[in-house]
CSV table of C-alpha atoms and ligand atoms in Angstrom, one decimal:
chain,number,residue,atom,x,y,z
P,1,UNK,CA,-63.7,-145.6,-96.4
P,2,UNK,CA,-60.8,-142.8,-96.7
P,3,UNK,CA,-61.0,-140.3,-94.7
P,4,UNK,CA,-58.6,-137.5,-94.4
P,5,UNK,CA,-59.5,-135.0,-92.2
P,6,UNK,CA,-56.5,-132.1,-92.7
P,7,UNK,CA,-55.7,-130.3,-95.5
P,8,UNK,CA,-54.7,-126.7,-96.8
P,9,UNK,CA,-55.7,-124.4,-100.0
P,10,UNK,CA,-54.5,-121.4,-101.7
P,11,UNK,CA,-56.9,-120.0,-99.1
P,12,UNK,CA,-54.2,-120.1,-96.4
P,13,UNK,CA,-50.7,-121.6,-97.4
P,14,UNK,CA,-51.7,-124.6,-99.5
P,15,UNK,CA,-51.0,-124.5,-103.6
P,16,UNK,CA,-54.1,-125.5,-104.8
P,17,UNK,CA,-57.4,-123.5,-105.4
P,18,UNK,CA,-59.9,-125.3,-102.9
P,19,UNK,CA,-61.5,-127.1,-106.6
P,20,UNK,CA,-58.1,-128.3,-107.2
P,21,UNK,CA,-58.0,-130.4,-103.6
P,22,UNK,CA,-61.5,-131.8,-103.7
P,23,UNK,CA,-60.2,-132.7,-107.3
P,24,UNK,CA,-56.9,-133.9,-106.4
P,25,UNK,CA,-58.9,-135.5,-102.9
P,26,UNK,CA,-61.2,-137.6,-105.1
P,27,UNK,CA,-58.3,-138.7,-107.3
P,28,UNK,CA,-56.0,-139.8,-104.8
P,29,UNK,CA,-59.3,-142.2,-103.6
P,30,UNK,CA,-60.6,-140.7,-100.9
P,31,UNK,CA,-64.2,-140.5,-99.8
P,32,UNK,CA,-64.2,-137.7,-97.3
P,33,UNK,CA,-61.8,-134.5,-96.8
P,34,UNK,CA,-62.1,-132.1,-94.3
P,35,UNK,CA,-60.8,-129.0,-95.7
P,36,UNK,CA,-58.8,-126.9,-92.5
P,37,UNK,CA,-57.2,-123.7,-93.9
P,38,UNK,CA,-55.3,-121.5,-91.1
P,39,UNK,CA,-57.9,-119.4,-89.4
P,40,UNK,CA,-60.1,-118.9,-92.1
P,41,UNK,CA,-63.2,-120.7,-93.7
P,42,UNK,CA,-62.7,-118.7,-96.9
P,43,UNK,CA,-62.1,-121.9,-99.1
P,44,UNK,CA,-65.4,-123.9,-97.6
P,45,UNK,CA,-68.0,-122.4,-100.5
P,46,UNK,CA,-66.0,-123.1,-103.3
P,47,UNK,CA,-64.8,-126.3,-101.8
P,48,UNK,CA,-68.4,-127.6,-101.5
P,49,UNK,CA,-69.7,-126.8,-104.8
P,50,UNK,CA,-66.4,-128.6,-106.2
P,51,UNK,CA,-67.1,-131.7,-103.4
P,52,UNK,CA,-71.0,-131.8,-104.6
P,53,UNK,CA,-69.5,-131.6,-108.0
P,54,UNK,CA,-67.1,-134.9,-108.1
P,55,UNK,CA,-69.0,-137.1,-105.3
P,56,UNK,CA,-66.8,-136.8,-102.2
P,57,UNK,CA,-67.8,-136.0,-98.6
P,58,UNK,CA,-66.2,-132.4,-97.4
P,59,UNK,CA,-65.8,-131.6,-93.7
P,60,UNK,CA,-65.9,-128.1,-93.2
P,61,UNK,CA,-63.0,-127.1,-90.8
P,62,UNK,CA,-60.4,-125.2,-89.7
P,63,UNK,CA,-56.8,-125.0,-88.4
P,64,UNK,CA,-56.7,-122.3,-85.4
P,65,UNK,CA,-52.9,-121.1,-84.7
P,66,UNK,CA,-53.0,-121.3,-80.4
P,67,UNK,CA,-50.2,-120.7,-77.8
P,68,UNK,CA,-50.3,-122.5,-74.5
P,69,UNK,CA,-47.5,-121.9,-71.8
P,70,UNK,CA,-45.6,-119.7,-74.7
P,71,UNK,CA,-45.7,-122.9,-77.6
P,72,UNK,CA,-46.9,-122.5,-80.6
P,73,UNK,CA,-50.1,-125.0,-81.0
P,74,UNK,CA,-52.6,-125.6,-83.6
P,75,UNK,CA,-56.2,-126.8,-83.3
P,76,UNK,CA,-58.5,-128.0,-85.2
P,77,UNK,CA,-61.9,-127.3,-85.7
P,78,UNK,CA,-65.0,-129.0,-87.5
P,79,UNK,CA,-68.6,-128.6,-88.6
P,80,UNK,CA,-69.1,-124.9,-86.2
P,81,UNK,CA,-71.3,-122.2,-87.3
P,82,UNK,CA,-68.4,-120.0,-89.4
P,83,UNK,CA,-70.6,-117.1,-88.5
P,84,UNK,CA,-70.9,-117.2,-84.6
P,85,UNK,CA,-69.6,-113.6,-83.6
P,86,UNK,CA,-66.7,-114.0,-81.0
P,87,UNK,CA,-65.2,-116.9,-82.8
P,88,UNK,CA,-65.5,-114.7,-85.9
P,89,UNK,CA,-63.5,-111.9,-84.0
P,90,UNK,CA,-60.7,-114.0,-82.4
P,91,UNK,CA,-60.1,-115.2,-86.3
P,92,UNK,CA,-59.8,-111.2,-87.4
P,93,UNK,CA,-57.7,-111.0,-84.2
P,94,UNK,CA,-54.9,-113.4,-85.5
P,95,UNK,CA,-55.6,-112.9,-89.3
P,96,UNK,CA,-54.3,-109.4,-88.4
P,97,UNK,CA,-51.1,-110.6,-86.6
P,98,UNK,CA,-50.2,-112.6,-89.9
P,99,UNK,CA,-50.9,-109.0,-91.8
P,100,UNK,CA,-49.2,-107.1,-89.4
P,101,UNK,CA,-46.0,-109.3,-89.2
P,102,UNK,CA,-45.1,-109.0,-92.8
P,103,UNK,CA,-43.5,-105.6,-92.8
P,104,UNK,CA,-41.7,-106.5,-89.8
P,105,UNK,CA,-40.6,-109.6,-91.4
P,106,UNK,CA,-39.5,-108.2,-94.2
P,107,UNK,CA,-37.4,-105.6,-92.6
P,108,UNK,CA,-35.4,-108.1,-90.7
P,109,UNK,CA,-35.1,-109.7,-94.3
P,110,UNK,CA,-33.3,-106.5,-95.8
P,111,UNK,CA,-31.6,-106.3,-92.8
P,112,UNK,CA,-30.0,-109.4,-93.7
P,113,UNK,CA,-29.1,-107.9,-97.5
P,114,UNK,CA,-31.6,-109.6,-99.3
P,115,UNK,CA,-33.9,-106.8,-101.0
P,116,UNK,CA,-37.5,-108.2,-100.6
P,117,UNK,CA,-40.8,-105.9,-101.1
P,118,UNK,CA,-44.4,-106.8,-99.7
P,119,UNK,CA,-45.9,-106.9,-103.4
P,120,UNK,CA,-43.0,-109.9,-104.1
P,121,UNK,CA,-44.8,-111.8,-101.5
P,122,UNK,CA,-48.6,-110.2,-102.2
P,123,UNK,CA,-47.9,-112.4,-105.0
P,124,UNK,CA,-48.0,-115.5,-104.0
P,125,UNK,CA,-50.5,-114.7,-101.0
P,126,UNK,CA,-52.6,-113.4,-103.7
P,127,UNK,CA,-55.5,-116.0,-102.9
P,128,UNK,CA,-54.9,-116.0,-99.6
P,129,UNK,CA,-57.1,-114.6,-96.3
P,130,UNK,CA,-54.2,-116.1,-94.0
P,131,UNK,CA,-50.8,-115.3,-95.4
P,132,UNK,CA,-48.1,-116.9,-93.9
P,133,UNK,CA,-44.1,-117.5,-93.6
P,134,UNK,CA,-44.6,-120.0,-96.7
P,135,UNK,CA,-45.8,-116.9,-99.1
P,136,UNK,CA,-42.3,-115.5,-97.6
P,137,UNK,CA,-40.4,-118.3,-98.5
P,138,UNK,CA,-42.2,-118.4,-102.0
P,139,UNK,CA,-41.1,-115.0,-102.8
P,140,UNK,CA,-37.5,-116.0,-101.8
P,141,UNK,CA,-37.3,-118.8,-104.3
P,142,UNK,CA,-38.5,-116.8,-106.6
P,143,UNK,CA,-35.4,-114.2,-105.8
P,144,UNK,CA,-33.3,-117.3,-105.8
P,145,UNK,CA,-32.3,-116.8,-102.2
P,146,UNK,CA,-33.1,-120.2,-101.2
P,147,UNK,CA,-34.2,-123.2,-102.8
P,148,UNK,CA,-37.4,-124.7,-101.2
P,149,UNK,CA,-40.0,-123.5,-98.4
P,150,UNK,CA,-37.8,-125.5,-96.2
P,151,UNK,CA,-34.5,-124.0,-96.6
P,152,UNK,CA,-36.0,-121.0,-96.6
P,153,UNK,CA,-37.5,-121.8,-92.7
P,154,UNK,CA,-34.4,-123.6,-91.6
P,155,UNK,CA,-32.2,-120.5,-92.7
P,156,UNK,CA,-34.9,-117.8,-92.3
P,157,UNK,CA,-38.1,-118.2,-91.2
P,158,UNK,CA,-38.4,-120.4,-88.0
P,159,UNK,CA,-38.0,-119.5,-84.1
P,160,UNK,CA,-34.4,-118.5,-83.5
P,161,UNK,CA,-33.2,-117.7,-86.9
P,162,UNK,CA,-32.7,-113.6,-87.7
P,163,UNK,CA,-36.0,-113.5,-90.0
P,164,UNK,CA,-38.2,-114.5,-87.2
P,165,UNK,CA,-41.0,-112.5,-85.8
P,166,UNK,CA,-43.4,-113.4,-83.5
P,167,UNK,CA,-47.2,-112.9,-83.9
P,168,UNK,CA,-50.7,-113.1,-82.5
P,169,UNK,CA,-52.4,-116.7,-81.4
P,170,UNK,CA,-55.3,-117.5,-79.7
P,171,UNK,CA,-55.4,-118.8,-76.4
P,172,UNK,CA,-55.8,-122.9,-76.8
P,173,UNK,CA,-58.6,-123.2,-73.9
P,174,UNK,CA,-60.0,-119.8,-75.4
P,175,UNK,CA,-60.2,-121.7,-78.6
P,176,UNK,CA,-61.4,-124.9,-77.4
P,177,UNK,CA,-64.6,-123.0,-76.1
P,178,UNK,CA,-64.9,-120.7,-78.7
P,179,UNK,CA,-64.8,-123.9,-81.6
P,180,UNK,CA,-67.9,-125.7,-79.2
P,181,UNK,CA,-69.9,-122.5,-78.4
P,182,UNK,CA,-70.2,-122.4,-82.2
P,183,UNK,CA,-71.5,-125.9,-82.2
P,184,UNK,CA,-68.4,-127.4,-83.3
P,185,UNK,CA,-65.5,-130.2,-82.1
P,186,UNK,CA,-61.8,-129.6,-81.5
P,187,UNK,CA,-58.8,-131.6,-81.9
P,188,UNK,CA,-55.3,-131.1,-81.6
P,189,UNK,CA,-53.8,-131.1,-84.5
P,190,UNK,CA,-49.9,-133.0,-84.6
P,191,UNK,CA,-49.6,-132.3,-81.2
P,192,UNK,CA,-45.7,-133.5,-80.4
P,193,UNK,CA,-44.5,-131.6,-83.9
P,194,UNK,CA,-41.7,-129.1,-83.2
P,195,UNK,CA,-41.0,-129.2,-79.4
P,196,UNK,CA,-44.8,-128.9,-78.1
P,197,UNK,CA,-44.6,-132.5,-76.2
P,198,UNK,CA,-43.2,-130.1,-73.3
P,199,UNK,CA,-46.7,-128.3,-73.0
P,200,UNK,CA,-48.8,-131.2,-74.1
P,201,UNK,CA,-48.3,-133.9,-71.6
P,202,UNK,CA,-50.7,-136.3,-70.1
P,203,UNK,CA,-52.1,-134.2,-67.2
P,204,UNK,CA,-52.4,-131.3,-69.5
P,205,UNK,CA,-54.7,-133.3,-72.2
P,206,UNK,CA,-56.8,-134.4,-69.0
P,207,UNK,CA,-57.5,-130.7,-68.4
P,208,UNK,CA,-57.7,-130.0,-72.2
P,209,UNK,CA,-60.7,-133.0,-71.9
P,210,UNK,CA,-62.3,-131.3,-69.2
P,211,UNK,CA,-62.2,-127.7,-71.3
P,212,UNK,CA,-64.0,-129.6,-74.5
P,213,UNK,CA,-61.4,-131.0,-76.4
P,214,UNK,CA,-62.5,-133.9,-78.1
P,215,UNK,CA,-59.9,-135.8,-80.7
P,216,UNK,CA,-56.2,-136.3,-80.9
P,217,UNK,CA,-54.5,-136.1,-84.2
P,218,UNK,CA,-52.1,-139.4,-84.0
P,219,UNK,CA,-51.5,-139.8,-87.4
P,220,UNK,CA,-49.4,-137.7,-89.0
P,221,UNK,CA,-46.1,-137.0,-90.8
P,222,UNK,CA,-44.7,-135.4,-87.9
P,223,UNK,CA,-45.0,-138.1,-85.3
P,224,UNK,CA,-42.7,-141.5,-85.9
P,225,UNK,CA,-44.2,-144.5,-84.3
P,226,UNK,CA,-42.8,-144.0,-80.8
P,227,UNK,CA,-44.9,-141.1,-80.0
P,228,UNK,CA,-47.9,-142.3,-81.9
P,229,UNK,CA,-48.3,-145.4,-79.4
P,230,UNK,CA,-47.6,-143.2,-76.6
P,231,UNK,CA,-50.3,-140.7,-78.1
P,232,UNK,CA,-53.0,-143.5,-78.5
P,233,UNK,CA,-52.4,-144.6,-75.0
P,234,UNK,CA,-53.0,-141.0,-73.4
P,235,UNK,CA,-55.9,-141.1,-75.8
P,236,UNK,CA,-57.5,-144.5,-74.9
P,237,UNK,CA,-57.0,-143.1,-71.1
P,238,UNK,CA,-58.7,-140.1,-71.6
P,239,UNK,CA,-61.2,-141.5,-74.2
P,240,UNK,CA,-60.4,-139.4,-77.2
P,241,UNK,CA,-61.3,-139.4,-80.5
P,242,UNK,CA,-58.2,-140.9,-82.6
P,243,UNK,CA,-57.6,-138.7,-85.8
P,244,UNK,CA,-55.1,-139.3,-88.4
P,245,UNK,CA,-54.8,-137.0,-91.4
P,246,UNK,CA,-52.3,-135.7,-94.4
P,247,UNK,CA,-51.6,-132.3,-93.7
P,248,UNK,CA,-51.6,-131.7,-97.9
P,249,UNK,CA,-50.3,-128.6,-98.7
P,250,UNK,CA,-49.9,-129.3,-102.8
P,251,UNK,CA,-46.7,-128.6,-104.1
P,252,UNK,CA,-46.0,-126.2,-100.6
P,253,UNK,CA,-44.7,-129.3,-98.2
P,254,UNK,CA,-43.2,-132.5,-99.8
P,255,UNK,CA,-44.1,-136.2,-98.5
P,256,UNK,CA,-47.2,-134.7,-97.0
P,257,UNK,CA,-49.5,-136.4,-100.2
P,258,UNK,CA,-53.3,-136.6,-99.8
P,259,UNK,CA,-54.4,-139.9,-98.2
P,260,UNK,CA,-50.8,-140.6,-96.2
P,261,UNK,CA,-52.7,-140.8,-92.8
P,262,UNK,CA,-56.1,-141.3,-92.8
P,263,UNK,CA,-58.7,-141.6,-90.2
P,264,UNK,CA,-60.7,-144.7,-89.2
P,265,UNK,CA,-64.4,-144.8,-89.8
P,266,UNK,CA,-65.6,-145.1,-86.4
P,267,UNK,CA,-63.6,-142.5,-85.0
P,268,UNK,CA,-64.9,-140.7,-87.7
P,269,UNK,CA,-68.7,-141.1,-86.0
P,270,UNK,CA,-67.2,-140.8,-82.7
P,271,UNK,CA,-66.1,-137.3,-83.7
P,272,UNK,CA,-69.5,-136.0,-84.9
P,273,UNK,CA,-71.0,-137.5,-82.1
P,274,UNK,CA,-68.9,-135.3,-79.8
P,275,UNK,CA,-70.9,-131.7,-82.2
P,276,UNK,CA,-72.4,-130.5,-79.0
P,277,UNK,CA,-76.2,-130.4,-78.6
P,278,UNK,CA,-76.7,-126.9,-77.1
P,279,UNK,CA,-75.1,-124.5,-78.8
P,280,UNK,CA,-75.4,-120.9,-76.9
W,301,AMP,P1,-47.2,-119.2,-90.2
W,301,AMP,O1,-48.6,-119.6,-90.6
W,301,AMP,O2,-46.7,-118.0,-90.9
W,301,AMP,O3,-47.0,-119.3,-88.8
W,301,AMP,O4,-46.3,-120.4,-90.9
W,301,AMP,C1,-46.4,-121.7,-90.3
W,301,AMP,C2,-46.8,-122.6,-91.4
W,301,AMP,O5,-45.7,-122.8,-92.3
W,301,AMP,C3,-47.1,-124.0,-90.9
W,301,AMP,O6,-48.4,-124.1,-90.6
W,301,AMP,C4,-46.7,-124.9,-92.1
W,301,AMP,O7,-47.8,-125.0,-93.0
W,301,AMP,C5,-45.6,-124.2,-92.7
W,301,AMP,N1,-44.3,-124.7,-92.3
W,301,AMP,C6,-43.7,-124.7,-91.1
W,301,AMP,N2,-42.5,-125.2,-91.1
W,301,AMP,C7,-42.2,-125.4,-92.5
W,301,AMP,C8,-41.1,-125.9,-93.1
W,301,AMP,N3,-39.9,-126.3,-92.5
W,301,AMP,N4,-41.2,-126.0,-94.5
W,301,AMP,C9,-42.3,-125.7,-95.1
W,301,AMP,N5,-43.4,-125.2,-94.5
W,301,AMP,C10,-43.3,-125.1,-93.2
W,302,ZN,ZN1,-49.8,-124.6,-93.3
W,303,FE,FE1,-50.3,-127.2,-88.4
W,304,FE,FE1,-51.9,-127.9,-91.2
């Protein structure tokens, strides 16, 4: 069994249409794919029909942008109702901040000399619910200001540089409870990518345990092997659910192919054996 339980669409800042993953998911050998756009579930219909389609599993999920102690974290979220009223409205709450950051964005942008309109970047967001930075950088390319998503976020985009601007994320206990009152199970997603080991230590995922979380993402792109055995530790401790996942975004984010971490079949079970019971 290959089981890959992270991956983007056109839906959120993935390149391919959610038929074009489940396609590319089934051709890279895998036998279940969680699709987990950025705070939507937008992609999950078509996704299905297209998973139904070429005989693979899909997880229905989601990648929720949180803030703890002032870091950016994400968090994962599987198999909840995608209709359950306040998680519904914490999603509109930071779909809006992505809206709402573009103009501001793009001001600091022609600030900096390079002439860059909203429709340049509508453009390539065209698909999306959750537009993003990596629209931004598309539209930049295409302007020939930079050469990849990547310069454009190590010149541009990220914390610190002049292009950055902050923007709306839910809180990561708020989110934890919000995922399992809709009947669903959280994990963190690459939790010691870009500087969040200094929020997420030990004593931290005890309480993050005790709130609902229920898997760890160990496996991924982001993590060398160091932090990965010092990951599964904390997980075996706190009795975790071990994830390991790709990350794809198509053509968006290089050396992050479908099927480079995947998750183990009994932590796999373990994880939908955590779906809550009572859902209120
Ligand atoms: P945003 O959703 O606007 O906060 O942008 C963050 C997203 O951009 C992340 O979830 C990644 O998908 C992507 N990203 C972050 N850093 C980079 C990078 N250096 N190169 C390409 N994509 C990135
Ligand atoms: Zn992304
Ligand atoms: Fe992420
Ligand atoms: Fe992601």
């Amino acid at each position: 069994m290959r089981i890959d339980l992270h991956t983007h669409s056109n839906r959120s800042d993935g390149t391919d249409s959610p038929t074009e993953l489940i396609e590319n998911a089934k051709a890279a050998g895998l036998d279940v794919v969680a699709l987990t756009d950025h705070d939507c579930t937008d992609g999950w219909r078509e996704a299905s029909k297209a998973a139904k389609r070429v005989g693979i599993e899909l997880v229905k999920g989601i990648e929720i942008s949180c803030r703890l102690d002032g870091k950016s974290i994400h968090l994962l979220g599987y198999e909840f109702d995608p209709n359950n009223g306040p998680l519904v409205e914490e999603l509109r709450r930071v779909i809006d901040g992505r809206n709402s950051r573009l103009p501001a964005t793009l001001e600091r942008l022609r600030g900096l000399g390079i002439e860059i309109e909203a429709r340049d970047v509508r453009r390539w967001s065209g698909n999306a619910a959750a537009m993003g930075r990596p629209h931004i950088a598309d539209a930049l390319i295409e302007l020939g200001v930079v050469a990849s998503r990547n310069e454009a976020f190590d010149r541009f985009l990220m914390p610190g540089k002049a292009a950055y601007v902050d923007r709306y994320a839910a809180d990561l206990f708020g989110a934890i409870g919000l995922l399992n009152a809709a009947g669903g199970v959280a994990v963190i997603a690459h939790p010691w990518s870009r500087g969040s080991h200094k929020v997420l230590t030990a004593s931290m995922f005890a309480k993050l345990r005790e709130a609902g979380l229920s898997g760890i993402e160990i496996d991924h792109n982001d993590h060398d092997q160091e932090d990965r055995a010092l990951l599964r530790q904390i997980a075996r401790e706190l009795d975790f659910v071990q994830t390991g996942s790709s990350d794809y975004h198509g053509t968006g984010k290089i050396d992050f192919d479908l099927g480079c971490n995947t998750t183990a079949y009994n932590q796999f079970q373990k994880l939908r054996g955590r779906k809550p019971r009572h859902v209120g």
